[in-house]
Each structure stands twice: as C-alpha cells, then as structure tokens.
Short mmCIF file of C-alpha atoms in Angstrom, two decimals:
data_model
loop_
_atom_site.label_atom_id
_atom_site.label_comp_id
_atom_site.label_asym_id
_atom_site.label_seq_id
_atom_site.Cartn_x
_atom_site.Cartn_y
_atom_site.Cartn_z
CA UNK A 239 83.56 -45.18 -34.83
CA UNK A 240 80.97 -45.64 -37.59
CA UNK A 241 77.32 -46.14 -36.74
CA UNK A 242 75.70 -46.43 -40.13
CA UNK A 243 72.10 -47.13 -39.15
CA UNK A 244 69.67 -44.26 -38.89
CA UNK A 245 67.37 -44.67 -35.94
CA UNK A 246 63.69 -43.92 -36.17
CA UNK A 247 62.44 -40.69 -34.62
CA UNK A 248 59.50 -42.61 -33.11
CA UNK A 249 58.80 -46.02 -31.67
CA UNK A 250 55.47 -47.89 -31.71
CA UNK A 251 54.09 -48.24 -28.18
CA UNK A 252 50.70 -49.75 -29.02
CA UNK A 253 48.73 -51.16 -31.94
CA UNK A 254 44.96 -50.88 -31.91
CA UNK A 255 42.44 -52.42 -34.28
CA UNK A 256 38.98 -50.85 -34.29
CA UNK A 257 39.86 -49.14 -31.01
CA UNK A 258 40.92 -52.35 -29.24
CA UNK A 259 44.53 -53.30 -28.44
CA UNK A 260 46.00 -55.87 -30.81
CA UNK A 261 47.03 -58.73 -28.53
CA UNK A 262 49.46 -60.30 -30.97
CA UNK A 263 53.17 -59.88 -31.23
CA UNK A 264 55.16 -60.01 -34.43
CA UNK A 265 53.76 -59.21 -37.86
CA UNK A 266 50.47 -57.36 -38.11
CA UNK A 267 48.12 -59.33 -40.38
CA UNK A 268 47.63 -57.72 -43.78
CA UNK A 269 43.83 -58.08 -43.81
CA UNK A 270 43.06 -55.91 -40.79
CA UNK A 271 41.23 -52.61 -41.21
CA UNK A 272 41.20 -49.48 -39.08
CA UNK A 273 44.66 -50.00 -37.59
CA UNK A 274 45.93 -47.25 -35.28
CA UNK A 275 49.53 -47.00 -34.14
CA UNK A 276 50.47 -45.16 -30.98
CA UNK A 277 53.90 -43.54 -31.33
CA UNK A 278 56.25 -41.90 -28.87
CA UNK A 279 59.59 -40.20 -29.47
CA UNK A 280 62.48 -42.67 -29.58
CA UNK A 281 65.62 -42.23 -27.51
CA UNK A 282 68.28 -40.25 -29.37
CA UNK A 283 71.59 -42.05 -29.82
CA UNK A 284 73.73 -39.23 -31.21
CA UNK A 285 73.89 -37.14 -28.00
CA UNK A 286 75.07 -40.23 -26.08
CA UNK A 287 77.98 -41.11 -28.36
CA UNK A 288 80.37 -38.49 -26.99
CA UNK A 289 80.07 -40.02 -23.51
CA UNK A 290 80.71 -43.52 -24.84
CA UNK A 291 83.48 -42.50 -27.26
CA UNK A 292 84.98 -39.29 -25.83
CA UNK A 293 87.90 -39.14 -28.29
CA UNK A 294 86.07 -40.31 -31.43
CA UNK A 295 85.45 -38.20 -34.51
CA UNK A 296 81.65 -38.06 -34.48
CA UNK A 297 79.70 -36.90 -37.53
CA UNK A 298 75.92 -36.54 -37.37
CA UNK A 299 73.43 -36.37 -40.21
CA UNK A 300 70.56 -33.95 -40.80
CA UNK A 301 67.95 -34.71 -43.45
CA UNK A 302 65.73 -31.65 -43.76
CA UNK A 303 62.64 -31.70 -45.96
CA UNK A 304 61.14 -28.26 -45.37
CA UNK A 305 62.43 -24.73 -45.27
CA UNK A 306 65.29 -22.97 -46.97
CA UNK A 307 68.94 -23.94 -47.26
CA UNK A 308 69.66 -21.48 -44.44
CA UNK A 309 67.04 -23.22 -42.25
CA UNK A 310 68.66 -26.58 -43.01
CA UNK A 311 72.10 -25.22 -42.15
CA UNK A 312 70.80 -23.89 -38.82
CA UNK A 313 69.40 -27.34 -38.02
CA UNK A 314 72.77 -28.88 -38.92
CA UNK A 315 74.61 -26.53 -36.55
CA UNK A 316 72.60 -27.59 -33.48
CA UNK A 317 74.38 -30.95 -32.90
CA UNK A 318 77.75 -29.18 -33.06
CA UNK A 319 76.88 -27.19 -29.95
CA UNK A 320 78.10 -28.49 -26.65
CA UNK A 321 80.77 -30.69 -28.27
CA UNK A 322 78.26 -33.47 -29.06
CA UNK A 323 79.51 -33.91 -32.62
CA UNK A 324 82.48 -32.74 -34.64
CA UNK A 325 80.59 -32.29 -37.90
CA UNK A 326 77.19 -32.71 -39.53
CA UNK A 327 76.28 -33.96 -42.99
CA UNK A 328 73.27 -32.21 -44.44
CA UNK A 329 70.87 -33.12 -47.23
CA UNK A 330 67.19 -33.22 -48.17
CA UNK A 331 64.80 -30.96 -50.07
CA UNK A 332 65.54 -27.97 -47.84
CA UNK A 333 69.28 -28.23 -48.54
CA UNK A 334 68.84 -28.93 -52.24
CA UNK A 335 70.83 -31.24 -54.53
CA UNK A 336 73.92 -32.92 -53.12
CA UNK A 337 75.28 -32.94 -49.59
CA UNK A 338 76.72 -30.37 -47.23
CA UNK A 339 79.44 -31.03 -44.67
CA UNK A 340 79.54 -28.60 -41.77
CA UNK A 341 82.21 -28.45 -39.06
CA UNK A 342 82.48 -26.13 -36.09
CA UNK A 343 83.94 -22.76 -37.12
CA UNK A 344 84.46 -23.85 -40.75
CA UNK A 345 82.45 -22.92 -43.83
CA UNK A 346 80.10 -25.45 -45.37
CA UNK A 347 81.71 -27.83 -47.89
CA UNK A 348 79.39 -29.02 -50.68
CA UNK A 349 79.54 -32.44 -52.37
CA UNK A 350 77.48 -32.98 -55.53
CA UNK A 351 76.97 -36.72 -55.03
CA UNK A 352 77.27 -39.68 -52.65
CA UNK A 353 80.53 -40.91 -54.14
CA UNK A 354 82.40 -37.67 -53.48
CA UNK A 355 80.95 -37.42 -49.97
CA UNK A 356 81.94 -41.03 -49.21
CA UNK A 357 85.48 -40.49 -50.49
CA UNK A 358 85.83 -37.37 -48.35
CA UNK A 359 84.51 -39.12 -45.22
CA UNK A 360 86.78 -42.12 -45.77
CA UNK A 361 89.85 -39.89 -46.11
CA UNK A 362 88.91 -37.87 -43.01
CA UNK A 363 88.19 -41.00 -40.97
CA UNK A 364 91.55 -42.46 -42.01
CA UNK A 365 93.41 -39.55 -40.46
CA UNK A 366 91.06 -38.98 -37.49
CA UNK A 367 93.05 -41.38 -35.33
CA UNK A 368 96.48 -40.09 -36.30
CA UNK A 369 98.36 -37.68 -34.06
CA UNK A 370 97.59 -33.99 -34.42
CA UNK A 371 100.81 -33.30 -36.32
CA UNK A 372 99.22 -35.10 -39.29
CA UNK A 373 97.51 -31.83 -40.09
CA UNK A 374 94.02 -33.00 -39.09
CA UNK A 375 92.73 -30.61 -36.44
CA UNK A 376 90.15 -33.07 -35.12
CA UNK A 377 90.17 -35.42 -32.17
CA UNK A 378 92.76 -38.09 -31.56
CA UNK A 379 91.66 -41.63 -30.78
CA UNK A 380 94.63 -42.21 -28.46
CA UNK A 381 96.07 -39.55 -26.21
#
C-alpha cells in the first residue's frame, strides 16, 4: 500500500477579513487585506492505516526542521511504537543531508539522495508481499 500524499498538519476552519467572516467559498480574492485564517489540527491518517491494512508494510515519514540528529531520530521512533508502522523515513534540517530509514530493532540506514532511497523502498516493497521464507522479516500481505 503506497499513500504518497503528505497531509497537512492543520486544516482551515474559518477565514476572516478585517475581523469579519469571509462569506465566500472557493478562492480567496487576491486584493483583500488583513486576512486571518483559523486553523485546527487535522486528523492524522498514519495511525489509522494499520487498522485498514493490518498486513501491509507501512512506512511513515518524519520531516524534522529543528533539533539535533538524535532529536530527529527520537521523533522517527515514535510511530514505530504500538505496531502502527513498520519503518520511518527521516529527513529535514535536524537530520542533516540525505535520508534515514529506521525500522524497529534495527540500526538506522542512511541514504545520501532520493534516488538511492527510492530504489531501496521499491526493492523492499517488491518483497513485502512475498512469503517469509523470502528472507524479508516484515509483514506478509496474504496469510
């Protein structure tokens, strides 16, 4: 299962112009001044995927801007708890150049660029649905 779209952390619940609600739907006109957006946290999709796809190989993504590499790795470990995901990809300023791939009880694997990360993910996804004797210790799609 691949879900390639990153969802926003917040959703717009109201638009106000000069303190008054904007009563229009669709595009906000470009000539308005003093626009205020009211945001609320968006529903998180990643924690729901395991319930919808119990046997899927689920890989989350953590983009961390602030902190150290160790802080970023701690943030990447959180989705692995409770069997919500099988692995997490990590990048951003806190991680540094390239991408990290972190699985439960395995050391971090570093990829210097998108191409190498994509090749690795494609090869892992190709064997994720094969029986366990294929050497891949992850989940099987069919039991």
